[in-house]
XYZ file of C-alpha atoms in Angstrom:
647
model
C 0.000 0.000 0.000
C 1.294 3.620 -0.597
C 1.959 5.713 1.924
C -1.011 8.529 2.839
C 0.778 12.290 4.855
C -1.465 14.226 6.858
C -0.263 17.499 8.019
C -1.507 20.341 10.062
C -0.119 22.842 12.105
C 3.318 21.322 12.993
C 1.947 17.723 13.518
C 2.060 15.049 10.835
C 0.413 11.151 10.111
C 2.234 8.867 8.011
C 0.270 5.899 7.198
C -0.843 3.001 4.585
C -4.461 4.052 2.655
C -5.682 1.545 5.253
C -4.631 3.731 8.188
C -2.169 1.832 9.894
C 1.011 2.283 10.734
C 3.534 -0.257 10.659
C 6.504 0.863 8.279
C 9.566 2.272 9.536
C 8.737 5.969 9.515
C 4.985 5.395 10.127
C 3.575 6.977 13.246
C 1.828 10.399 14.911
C 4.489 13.547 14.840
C 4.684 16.794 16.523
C 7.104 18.776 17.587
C 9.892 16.760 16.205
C 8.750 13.837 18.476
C 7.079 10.552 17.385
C 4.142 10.378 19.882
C 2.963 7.082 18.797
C 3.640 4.071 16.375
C 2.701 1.036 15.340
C -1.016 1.421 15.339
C -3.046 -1.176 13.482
C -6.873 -1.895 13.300
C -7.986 -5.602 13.374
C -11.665 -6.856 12.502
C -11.709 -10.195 11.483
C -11.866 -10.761 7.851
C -11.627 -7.304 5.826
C -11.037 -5.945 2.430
C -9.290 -2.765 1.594
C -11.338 -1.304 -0.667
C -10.067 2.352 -1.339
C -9.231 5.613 0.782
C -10.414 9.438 0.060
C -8.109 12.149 0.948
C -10.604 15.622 1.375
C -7.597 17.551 2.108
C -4.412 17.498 3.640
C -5.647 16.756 7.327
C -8.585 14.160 6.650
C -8.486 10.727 4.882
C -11.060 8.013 4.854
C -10.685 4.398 4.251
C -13.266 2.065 2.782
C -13.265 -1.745 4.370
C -15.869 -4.052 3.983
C -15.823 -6.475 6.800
C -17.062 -10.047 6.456
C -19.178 -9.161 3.416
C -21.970 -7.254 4.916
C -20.610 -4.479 7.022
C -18.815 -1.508 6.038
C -16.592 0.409 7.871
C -15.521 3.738 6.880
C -12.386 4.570 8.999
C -11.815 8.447 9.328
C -8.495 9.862 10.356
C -8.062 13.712 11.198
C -5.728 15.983 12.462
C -7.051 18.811 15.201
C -6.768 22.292 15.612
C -4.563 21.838 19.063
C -1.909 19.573 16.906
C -4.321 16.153 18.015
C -4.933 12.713 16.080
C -8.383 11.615 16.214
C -9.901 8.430 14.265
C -13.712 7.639 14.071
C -14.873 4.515 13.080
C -18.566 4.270 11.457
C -19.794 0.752 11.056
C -22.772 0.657 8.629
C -24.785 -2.771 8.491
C -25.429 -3.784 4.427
C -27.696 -6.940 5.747
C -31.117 -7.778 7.135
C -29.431 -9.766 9.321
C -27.943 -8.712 12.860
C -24.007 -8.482 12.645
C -21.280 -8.315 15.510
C -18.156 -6.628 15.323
C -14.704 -6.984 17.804
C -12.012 -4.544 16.870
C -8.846 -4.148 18.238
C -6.922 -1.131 18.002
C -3.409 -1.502 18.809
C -0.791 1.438 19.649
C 2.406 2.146 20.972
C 3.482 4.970 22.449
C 6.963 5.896 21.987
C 8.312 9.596 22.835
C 10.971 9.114 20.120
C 13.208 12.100 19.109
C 12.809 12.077 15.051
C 17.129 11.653 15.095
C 16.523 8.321 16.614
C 13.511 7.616 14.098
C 15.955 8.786 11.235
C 18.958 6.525 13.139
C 21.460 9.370 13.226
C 21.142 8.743 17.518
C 21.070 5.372 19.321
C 17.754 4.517 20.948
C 17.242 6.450 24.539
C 15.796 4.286 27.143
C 12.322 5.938 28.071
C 10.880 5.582 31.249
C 6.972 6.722 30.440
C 4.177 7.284 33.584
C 0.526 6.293 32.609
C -2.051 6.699 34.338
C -5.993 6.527 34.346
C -7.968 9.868 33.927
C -11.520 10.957 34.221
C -11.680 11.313 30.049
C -9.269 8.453 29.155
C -5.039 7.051 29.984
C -2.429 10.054 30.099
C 1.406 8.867 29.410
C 4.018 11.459 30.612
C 7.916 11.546 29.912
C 10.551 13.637 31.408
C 13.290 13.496 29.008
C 16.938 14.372 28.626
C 16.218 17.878 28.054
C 14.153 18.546 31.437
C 10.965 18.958 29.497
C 8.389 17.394 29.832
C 5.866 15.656 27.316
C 2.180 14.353 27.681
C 0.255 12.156 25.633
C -3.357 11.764 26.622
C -5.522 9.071 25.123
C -9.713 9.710 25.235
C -11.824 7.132 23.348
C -15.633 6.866 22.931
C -16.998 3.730 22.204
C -13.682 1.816 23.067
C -12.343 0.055 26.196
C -8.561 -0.071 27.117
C -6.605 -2.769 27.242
C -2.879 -3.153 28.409
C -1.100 -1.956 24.207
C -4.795 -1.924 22.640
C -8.707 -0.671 22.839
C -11.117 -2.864 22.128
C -14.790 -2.934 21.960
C -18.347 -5.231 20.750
C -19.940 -3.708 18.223
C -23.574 -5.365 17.885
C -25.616 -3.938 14.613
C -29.052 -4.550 14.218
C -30.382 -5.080 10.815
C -28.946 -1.117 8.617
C -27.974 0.008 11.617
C -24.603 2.166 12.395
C -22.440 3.010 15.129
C -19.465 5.042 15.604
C -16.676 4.836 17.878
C -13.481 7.232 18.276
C -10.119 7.203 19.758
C -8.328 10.585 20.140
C -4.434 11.070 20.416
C -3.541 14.702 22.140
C 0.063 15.304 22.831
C 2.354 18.671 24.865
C 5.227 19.824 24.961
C 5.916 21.869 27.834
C 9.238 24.039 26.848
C 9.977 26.795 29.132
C 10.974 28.919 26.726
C 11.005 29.494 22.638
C 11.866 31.629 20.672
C 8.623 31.284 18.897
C 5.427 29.585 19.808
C 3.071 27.516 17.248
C -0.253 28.829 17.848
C -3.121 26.123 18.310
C -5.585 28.484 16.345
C -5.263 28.423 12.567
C -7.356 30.737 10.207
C -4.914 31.288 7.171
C -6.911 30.850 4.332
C -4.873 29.068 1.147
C -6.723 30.787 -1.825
C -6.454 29.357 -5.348
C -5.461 32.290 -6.898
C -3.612 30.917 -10.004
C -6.347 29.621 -12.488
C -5.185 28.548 -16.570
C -7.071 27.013 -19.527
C -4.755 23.791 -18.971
C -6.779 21.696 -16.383
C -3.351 19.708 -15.514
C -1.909 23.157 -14.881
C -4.606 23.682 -12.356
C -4.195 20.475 -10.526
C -0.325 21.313 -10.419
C -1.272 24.570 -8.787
C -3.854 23.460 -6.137
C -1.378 20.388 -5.397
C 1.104 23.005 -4.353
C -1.335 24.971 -2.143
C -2.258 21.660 -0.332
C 1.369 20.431 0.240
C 2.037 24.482 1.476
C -0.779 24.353 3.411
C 0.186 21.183 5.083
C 3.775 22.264 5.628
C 2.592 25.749 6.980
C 2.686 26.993 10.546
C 1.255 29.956 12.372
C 3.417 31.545 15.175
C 2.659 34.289 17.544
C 4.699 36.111 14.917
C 3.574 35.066 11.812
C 2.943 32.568 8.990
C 6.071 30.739 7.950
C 6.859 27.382 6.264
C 8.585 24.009 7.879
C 10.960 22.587 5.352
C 9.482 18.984 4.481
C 8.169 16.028 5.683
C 9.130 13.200 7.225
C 12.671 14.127 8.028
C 12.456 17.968 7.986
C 9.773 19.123 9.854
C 10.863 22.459 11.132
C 12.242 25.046 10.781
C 14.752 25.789 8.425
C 16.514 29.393 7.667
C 17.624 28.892 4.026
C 14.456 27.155 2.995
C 11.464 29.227 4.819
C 13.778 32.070 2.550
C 13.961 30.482 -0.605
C 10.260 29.526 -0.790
C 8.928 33.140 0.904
C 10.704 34.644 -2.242
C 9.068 32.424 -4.281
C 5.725 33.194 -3.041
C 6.423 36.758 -2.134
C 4.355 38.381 -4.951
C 1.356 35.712 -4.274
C 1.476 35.336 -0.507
C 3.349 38.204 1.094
C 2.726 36.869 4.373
C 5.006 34.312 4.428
C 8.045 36.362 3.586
C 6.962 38.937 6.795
C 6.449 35.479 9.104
C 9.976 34.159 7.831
C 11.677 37.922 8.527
C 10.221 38.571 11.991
C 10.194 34.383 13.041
C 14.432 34.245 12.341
C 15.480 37.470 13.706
C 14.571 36.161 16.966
C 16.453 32.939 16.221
C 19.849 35.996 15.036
C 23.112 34.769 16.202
C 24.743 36.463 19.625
C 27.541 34.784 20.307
C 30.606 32.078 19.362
C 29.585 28.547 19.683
C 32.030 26.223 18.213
C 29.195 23.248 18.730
C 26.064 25.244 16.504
C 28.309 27.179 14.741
C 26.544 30.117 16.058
C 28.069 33.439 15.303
C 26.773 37.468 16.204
C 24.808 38.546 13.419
C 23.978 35.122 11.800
C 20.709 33.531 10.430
C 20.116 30.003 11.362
C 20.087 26.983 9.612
C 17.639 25.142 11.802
C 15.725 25.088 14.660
C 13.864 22.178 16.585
C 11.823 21.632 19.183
C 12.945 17.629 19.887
C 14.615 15.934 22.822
C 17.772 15.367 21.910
C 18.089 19.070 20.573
C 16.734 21.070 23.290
C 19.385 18.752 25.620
C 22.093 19.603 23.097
C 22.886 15.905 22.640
C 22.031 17.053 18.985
C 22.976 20.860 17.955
C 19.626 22.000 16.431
C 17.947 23.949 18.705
C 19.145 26.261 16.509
C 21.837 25.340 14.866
C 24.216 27.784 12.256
C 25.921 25.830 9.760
C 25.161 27.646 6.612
C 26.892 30.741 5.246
C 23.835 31.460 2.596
C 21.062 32.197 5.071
C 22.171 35.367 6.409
C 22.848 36.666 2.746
C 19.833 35.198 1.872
C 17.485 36.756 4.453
C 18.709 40.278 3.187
C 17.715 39.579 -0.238
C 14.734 38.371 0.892
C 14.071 41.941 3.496
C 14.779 43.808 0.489
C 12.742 41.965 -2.161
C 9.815 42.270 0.651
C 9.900 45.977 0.572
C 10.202 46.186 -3.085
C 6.651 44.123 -4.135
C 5.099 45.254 -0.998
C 6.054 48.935 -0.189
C 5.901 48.024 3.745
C 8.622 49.526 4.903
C 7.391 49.355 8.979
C 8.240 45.414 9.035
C 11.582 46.324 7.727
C 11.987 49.302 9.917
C 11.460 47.335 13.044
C 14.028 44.368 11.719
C 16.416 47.655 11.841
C 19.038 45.427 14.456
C 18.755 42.569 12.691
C 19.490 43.716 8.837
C 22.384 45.592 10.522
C 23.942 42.732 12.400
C 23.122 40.335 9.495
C 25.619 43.290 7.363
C 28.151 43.349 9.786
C 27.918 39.398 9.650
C 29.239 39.766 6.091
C 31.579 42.296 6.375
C 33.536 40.661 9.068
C 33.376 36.827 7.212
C 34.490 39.022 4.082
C 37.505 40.131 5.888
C 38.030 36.759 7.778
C 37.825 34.797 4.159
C 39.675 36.882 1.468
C 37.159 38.645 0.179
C 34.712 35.727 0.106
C 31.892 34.212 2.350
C 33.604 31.154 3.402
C 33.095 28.058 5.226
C 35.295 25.498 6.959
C 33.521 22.040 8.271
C 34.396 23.290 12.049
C 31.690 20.989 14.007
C 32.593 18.409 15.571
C 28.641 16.942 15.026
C 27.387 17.463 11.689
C 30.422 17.324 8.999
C 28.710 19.245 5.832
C 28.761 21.464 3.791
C 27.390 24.885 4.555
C 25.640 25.985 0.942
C 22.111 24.367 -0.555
C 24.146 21.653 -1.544
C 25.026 20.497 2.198
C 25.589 16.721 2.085
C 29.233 15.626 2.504
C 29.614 14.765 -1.411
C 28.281 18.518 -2.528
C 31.081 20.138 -3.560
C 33.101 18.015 -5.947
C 36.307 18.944 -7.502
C 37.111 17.773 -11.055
C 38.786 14.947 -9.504
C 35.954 13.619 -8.033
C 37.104 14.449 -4.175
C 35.455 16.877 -2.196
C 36.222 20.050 -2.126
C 39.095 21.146 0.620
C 37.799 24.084 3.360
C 37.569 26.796 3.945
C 35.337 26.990 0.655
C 33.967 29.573 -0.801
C 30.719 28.660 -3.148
C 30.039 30.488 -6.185
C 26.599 31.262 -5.794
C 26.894 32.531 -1.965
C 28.946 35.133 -3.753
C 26.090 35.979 -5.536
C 23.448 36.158 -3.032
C 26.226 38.442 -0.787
C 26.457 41.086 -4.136
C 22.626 41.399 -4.341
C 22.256 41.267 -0.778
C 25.007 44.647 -0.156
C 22.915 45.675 -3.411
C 19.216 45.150 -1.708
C 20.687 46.730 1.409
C 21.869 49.550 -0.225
C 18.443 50.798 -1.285
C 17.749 50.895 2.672
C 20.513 52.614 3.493
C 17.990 55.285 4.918
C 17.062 53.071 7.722
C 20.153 50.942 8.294
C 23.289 52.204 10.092
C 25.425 51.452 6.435
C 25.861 53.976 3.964
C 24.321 53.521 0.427
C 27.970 54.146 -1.196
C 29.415 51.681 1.075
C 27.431 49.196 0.405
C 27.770 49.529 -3.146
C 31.311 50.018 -3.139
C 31.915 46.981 -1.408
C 29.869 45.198 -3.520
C 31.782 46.463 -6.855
C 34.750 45.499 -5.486
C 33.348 41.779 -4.823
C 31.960 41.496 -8.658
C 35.716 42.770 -9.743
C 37.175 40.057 -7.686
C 34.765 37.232 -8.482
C 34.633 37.116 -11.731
C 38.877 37.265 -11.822
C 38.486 34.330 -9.921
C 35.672 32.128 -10.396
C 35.445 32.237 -14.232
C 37.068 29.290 -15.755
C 38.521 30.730 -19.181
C 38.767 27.468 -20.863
C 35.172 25.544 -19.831
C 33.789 29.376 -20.329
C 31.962 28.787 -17.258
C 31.825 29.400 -13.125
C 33.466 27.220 -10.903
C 31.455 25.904 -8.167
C 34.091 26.764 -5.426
C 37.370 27.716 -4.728
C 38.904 25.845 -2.029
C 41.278 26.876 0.899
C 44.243 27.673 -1.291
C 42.263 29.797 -3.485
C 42.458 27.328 -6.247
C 38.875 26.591 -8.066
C 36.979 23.461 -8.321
C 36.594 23.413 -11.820
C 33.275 21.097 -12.361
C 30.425 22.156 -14.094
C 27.057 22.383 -11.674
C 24.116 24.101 -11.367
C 25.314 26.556 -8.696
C 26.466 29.519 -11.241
C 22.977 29.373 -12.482
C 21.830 31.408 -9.232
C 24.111 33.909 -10.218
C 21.650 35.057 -13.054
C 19.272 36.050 -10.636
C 21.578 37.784 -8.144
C 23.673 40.108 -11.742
C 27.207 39.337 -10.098
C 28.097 37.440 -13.250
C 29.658 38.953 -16.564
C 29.335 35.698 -18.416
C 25.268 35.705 -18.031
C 25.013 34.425 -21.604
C 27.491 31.764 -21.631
C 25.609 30.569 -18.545
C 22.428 30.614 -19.601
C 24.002 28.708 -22.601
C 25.724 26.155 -21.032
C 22.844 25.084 -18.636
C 20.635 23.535 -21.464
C 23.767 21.516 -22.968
C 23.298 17.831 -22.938
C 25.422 16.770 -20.049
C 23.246 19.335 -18.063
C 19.768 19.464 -19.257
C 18.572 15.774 -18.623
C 15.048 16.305 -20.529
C 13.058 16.832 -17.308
C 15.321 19.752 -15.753
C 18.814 20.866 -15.475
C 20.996 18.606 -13.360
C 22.958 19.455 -10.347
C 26.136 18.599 -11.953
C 27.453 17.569 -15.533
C 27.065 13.959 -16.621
C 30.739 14.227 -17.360
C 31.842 14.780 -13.994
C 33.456 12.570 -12.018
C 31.331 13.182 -8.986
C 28.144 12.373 -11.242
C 25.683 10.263 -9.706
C 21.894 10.850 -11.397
C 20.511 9.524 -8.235
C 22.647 10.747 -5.675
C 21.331 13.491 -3.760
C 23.424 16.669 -5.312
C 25.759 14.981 -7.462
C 23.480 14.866 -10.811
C 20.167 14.571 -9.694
C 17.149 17.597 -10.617
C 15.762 19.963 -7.916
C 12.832 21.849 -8.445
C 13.697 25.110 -6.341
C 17.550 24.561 -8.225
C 15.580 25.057 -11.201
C 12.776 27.470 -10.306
C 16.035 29.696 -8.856
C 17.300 29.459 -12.244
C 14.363 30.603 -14.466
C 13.730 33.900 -12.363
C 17.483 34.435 -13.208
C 16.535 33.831 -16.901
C 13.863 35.714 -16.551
C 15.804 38.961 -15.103
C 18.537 38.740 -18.219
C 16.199 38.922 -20.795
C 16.284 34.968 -21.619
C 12.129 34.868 -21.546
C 12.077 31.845 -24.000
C 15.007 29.680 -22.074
C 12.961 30.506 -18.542
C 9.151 29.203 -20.054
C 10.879 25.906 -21.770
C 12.607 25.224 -18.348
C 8.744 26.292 -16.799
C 7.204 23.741 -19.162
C 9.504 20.715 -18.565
C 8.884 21.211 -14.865
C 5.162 21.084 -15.086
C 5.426 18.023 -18.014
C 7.325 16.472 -14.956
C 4.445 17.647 -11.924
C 2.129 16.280 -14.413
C 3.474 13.065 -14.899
C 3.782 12.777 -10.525
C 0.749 13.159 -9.885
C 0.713 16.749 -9.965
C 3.261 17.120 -7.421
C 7.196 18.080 -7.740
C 8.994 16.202 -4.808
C 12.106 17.640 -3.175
C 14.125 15.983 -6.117
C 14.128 13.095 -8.326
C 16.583 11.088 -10.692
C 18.865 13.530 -13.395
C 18.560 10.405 -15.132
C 17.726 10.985 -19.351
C 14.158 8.775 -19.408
C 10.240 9.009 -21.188
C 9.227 9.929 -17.345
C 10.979 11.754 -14.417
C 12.642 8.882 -11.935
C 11.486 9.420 -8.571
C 14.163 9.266 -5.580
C 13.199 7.294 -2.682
C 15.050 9.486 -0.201
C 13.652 13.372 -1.461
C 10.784 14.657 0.756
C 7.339 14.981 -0.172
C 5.661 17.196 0.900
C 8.657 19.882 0.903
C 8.110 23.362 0.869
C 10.821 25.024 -1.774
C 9.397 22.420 -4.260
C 5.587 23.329 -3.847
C 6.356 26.995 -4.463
C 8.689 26.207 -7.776
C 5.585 26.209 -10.067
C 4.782 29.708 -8.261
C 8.551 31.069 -9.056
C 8.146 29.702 -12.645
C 4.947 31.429 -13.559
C 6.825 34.471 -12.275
C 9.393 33.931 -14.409
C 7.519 33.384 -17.522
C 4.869 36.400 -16.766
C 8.211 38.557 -16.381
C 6.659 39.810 -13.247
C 9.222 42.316 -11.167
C 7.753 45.105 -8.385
C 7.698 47.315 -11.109
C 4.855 45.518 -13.446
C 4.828 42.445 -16.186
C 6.969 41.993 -18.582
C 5.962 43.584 -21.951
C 6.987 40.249 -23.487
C 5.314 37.634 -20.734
C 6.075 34.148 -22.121
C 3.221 31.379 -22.235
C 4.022 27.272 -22.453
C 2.642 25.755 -25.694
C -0.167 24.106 -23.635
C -0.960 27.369 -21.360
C -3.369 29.822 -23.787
C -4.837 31.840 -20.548
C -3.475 32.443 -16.863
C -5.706 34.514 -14.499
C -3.760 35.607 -11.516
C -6.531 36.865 -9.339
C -4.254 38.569 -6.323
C -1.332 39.379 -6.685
C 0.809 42.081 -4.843
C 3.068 44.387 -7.140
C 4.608 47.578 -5.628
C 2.570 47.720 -2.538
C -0.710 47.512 -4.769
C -3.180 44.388 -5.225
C -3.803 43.312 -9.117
C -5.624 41.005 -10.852
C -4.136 40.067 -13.981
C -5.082 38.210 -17.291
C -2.810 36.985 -19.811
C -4.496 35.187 -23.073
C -2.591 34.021 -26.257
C -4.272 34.583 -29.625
C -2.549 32.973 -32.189
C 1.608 34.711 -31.449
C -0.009 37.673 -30.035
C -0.451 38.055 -25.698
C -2.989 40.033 -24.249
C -2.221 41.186 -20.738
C -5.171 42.886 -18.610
C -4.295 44.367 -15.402
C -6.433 45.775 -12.999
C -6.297 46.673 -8.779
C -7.868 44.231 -7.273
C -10.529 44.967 -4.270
């Protein structure tokens, strides 16, 4: 059976289409725990005979038991982060029928490093006791916190690892029974809390002619909307699910910007939510440093007891760079300059952040792999293997990435326009960040492969393979080969049919289905085509638009965190890439972008349109502080755009 994800709020199910939940990774999540596993419903004699998923929080399963009773088995997630299953028995017959299920559970308490096996099991010692509505299980763990699971069931009696219960139906007769699963965490202190009321309301505001268009859009609202939390400071995104289900610096970023002229909230959540989370001091063990965005932060065990450094933890160099692009792309399509005005400390410690690893690295944003407890690389490509040399071998530290290079020019760029409100003058900014695009492309260009290296190692001395990483550079305008780039990208060792690869098929690091090494990322990709897109390449950035959603089409409408680089008639999924993930189900938002031509100043007066796509209707969308509605229809090779405020 495939798996079925339900997500709300924080807290996730992963399940068969029956409901149980007896795989590896099966079980009830929140809060970076696994609450309970191995729950499985037995009835006698029954057969599976479908599942409905309404949305991303509620599936039903259809099981007909013994030939004359049905059972529809509904499975929810609640507004205070709860699991809750009701079981309605329906009676086919004329005949009396008797039931005895058995609903079997363990709770567990497990930190998701130990469900992932990067941290041996932790001996639990868990308290349960009766109460007036049901069985409460407490833990005290590691980290002094404690954590409640409290069990209430209607219909049901308890057993020792199971409920149980006789279910007599007279002749078309129904009955329904329940069991509800309601976990806490009682931290002392965050630097953000999930609130347990959520109103955001997920909008379909992208509508087309192309009906598998549509499906690829409201996809990627449900698997946002599953992945999205509210906080008492805002909306903001959790990376993906199962492994990554919280917060993450570089990816809340990456997919606010994609969604920044469609849902503007998310890119004001992400701002305020991380500049609590700002680095203060030196840690050698989180690689936390003053001024610094985080790379992650979670709520688990074993990282609140700093057995595992997440709670947060630093190790990336593009976040900080990152969330300045991302402050100054805000104020641009929104005109709200009172957000940015009270991030004042933060943009200026996130600048001084850059200035002083600028003078620490040559010049460059660079990155040694200093922890002692997660050795990886520091960019979007971040497993060990990332950063290849033309050898094959990774790349020696301290490294500096190409396109971190990049997102530091735009960001001294983006910062520069604020200069009124930040403690940085304009010509300082911009000073430093001509004498960064002087230095870069001296450095980074390889004359011979007429194309960026990904890196330059320690010794100053470039890694001279040919990735995807210089394509970011087209959206950030540090490059003075755009061209060649934008060339080079579709050649064959690059473009695999489906996408452009994360690194040449010539390469010795190639690996189509390793994680960085060859495969095809959406958000890589999506990155990419706004760069297109902002150099004039229209017709490169809607053929790279329309491969992407031939490929969401062909996956059931959904683009997973990455799949297979692999040349084939269909994309190759990757067992390992997340799904849901958050960067991925705002590409197709980043594409249309791209295509449209869309900037805070207007639409392109050339908008691009896929072969398939003869009308797009955007019907809010935020451009320079003002809300449009916009229509775009082909008619034979001419486009008709119509553009008016929205109310």
């Amino acid at each position: 059976m495939s798996k079925v994800t339900l997500a709300f709020n924080g807290a996730f199910v992963l399940s068969d289409e029956k409901g149980d939940m007896n795989k590896y990774y099966h079980g009830f999540y929140a809060f970076d725990t696994r609450f309970v596993k191995n729950i499985s419903l037995e009835i006698g004699k029954g057969m599976f005979l479908g599942h409905v998923e309404h949305d991303n929080i509620t599936s039903i399963s259809h099981i007909l038991i013994g030939g004359s009773v049905i059972l529809l088995r509904k499975r929810e997630l609640l507004n205070n982060w709860g699991y809750r299953e009701e079981l309605t028995f329906y009676n086919m017959s004329k005949e009396p029928a008797k039931i005895i299920p058995k609903y079997f559970f363990e709770v567990c308490f497990e930190d998701i490093f130990e469900v992932r096996g990067s941290h041996k099991p932790i001996e639990r010692r868990i308290i349960k006791e009766q109460t007036p509505n049901g069985i409460r299980y407490t833990y005290i763990g590691v980290d002094k916190t404690k954590r409640e699971l409290e069990i209430k069931a209607e219909g049901f009696r308890f057993e020792s690892n199971y409920l149980t219960s006789e279910i007599s139906l007279r002749p078309l007769e129904k009955k329904i029974i329940s069991v509800e699963f309601s976990p806490k965490i009682h931290i002392k202190s965050a630097p953000f809390l999930i609130r347990n009321v959520f109103n955001f309301k997920f909008e379909q505001r992208v509508v087309t002619n192309n009906i598998e268009v549509n499906n690829i859009f409201k996809t990627s609202l449900k698997d946002l909307a599953s992945l999205t939390v509210l906080t008492n400071h805002g909306l903001t995104v959790f990376a993906g699910i199962p492994y990554f289900m919280c917060l993450f610096g570089r990816d809340s970023i990456i997919t606010s910007l994609f969604l920044l002229p469609y849902f503007p909230e998310y890119a004001k959540g992400a701002l305020k939510i991380l500049s609590k989370l700002q680095g203060r001091k030196f840690d050698k063990k989180t690689l936390e440093e003053p001024g610094k965005i985080p790379h992650e932060y979670r709520l688990g065990e074993l990282s609140q007891a700093s057995l595992m450094p997440f709670a947060p933890y630093y190790g990336t160099v593009d976040s900080t760079p990152l969330y300045l692009i991302l402050a100054g792309e805000y104020v641009r399509w929104t005109k709200d300059y009172n957000t940015v005005k009270e991030l004042k400390d933060t943009l200026n410690k996130a600048l001084e952040w850059i200035f002083m690893k600028l003078e620490e690295g040559d010049g460059y944003v660079r990155y040694s792999l200093a922890s002692p407890y997660v050795q990886m690389n520091q960019g979007w490509k971040d497993s060990k293997e990332g950063v290849p040399d033309e050898h094959g071998e990774p790349t020696k530290p301290p490294i500096a990435l190409v396109e971190v290079q990049g997102y530091v020019y735009k960001a001294l760029l983006d910062t520069a326009r604020l200069s009124d409100i930040l403690e940085f003058e304009e010509s300082t900014l911009r000073e430093e960040a001509k004498k960064l695009r002087r230095k870069f492309n001296r450095d980074f260009w390889m004359k011979k492969e007429k194309f960026y290296a990904i890196a330059l190692n320690g010794n100053n001395k470039p890694s001279k393979v040919i990735s995807s990483n210089p394509g970011h550079l087209l959206f950030t305008g540090i490059a003075e080969h755009e061209k060649e780039v934008a060339e080079r990208l579709f050649k064959k060792d690059m473009f695999s049919g489906w996408g452009i690869r994360t690194l040449s098929s010539k390469e010795k690091a190639y690996n189509p289905f390793s994680y960085h090494n060859g495969s095809v990322w959406a958000h890589d990709n999506a990155l990419i085509a706004l760069g297109l897109a902002k150099i004039g390449e229209t017709e490169k950035a809607a053929f790279l638009a329309d491969k992407f959603l031939k490929a969401a089409n062909l996956m059931n409408y959904q683009l997973p965190e990455l799949f297979s680089g692999v040349g084939s008639d269909v994309p190759i999924p990757i067992p390992r890439a997340n799904v849901p993930q958050a960067w991925s189900a705002a590409s197709p938002f980043a594409f249309l972008t791209a295509i449209l031509g869309l900037t805070p100043e207007g639409i392109s007066a050339d908008p691009q349109l896929p072969k398939d796509l003869e009308r797009v209707e955007i019907k809010t969308i935020t451009i320079g502080g003002t809300k449009y509605r916009i229509t775009i229809e082909k008619k034979g090779e001419q486009i008709k755009v119509d553009i008016n405020k929205s109310h």
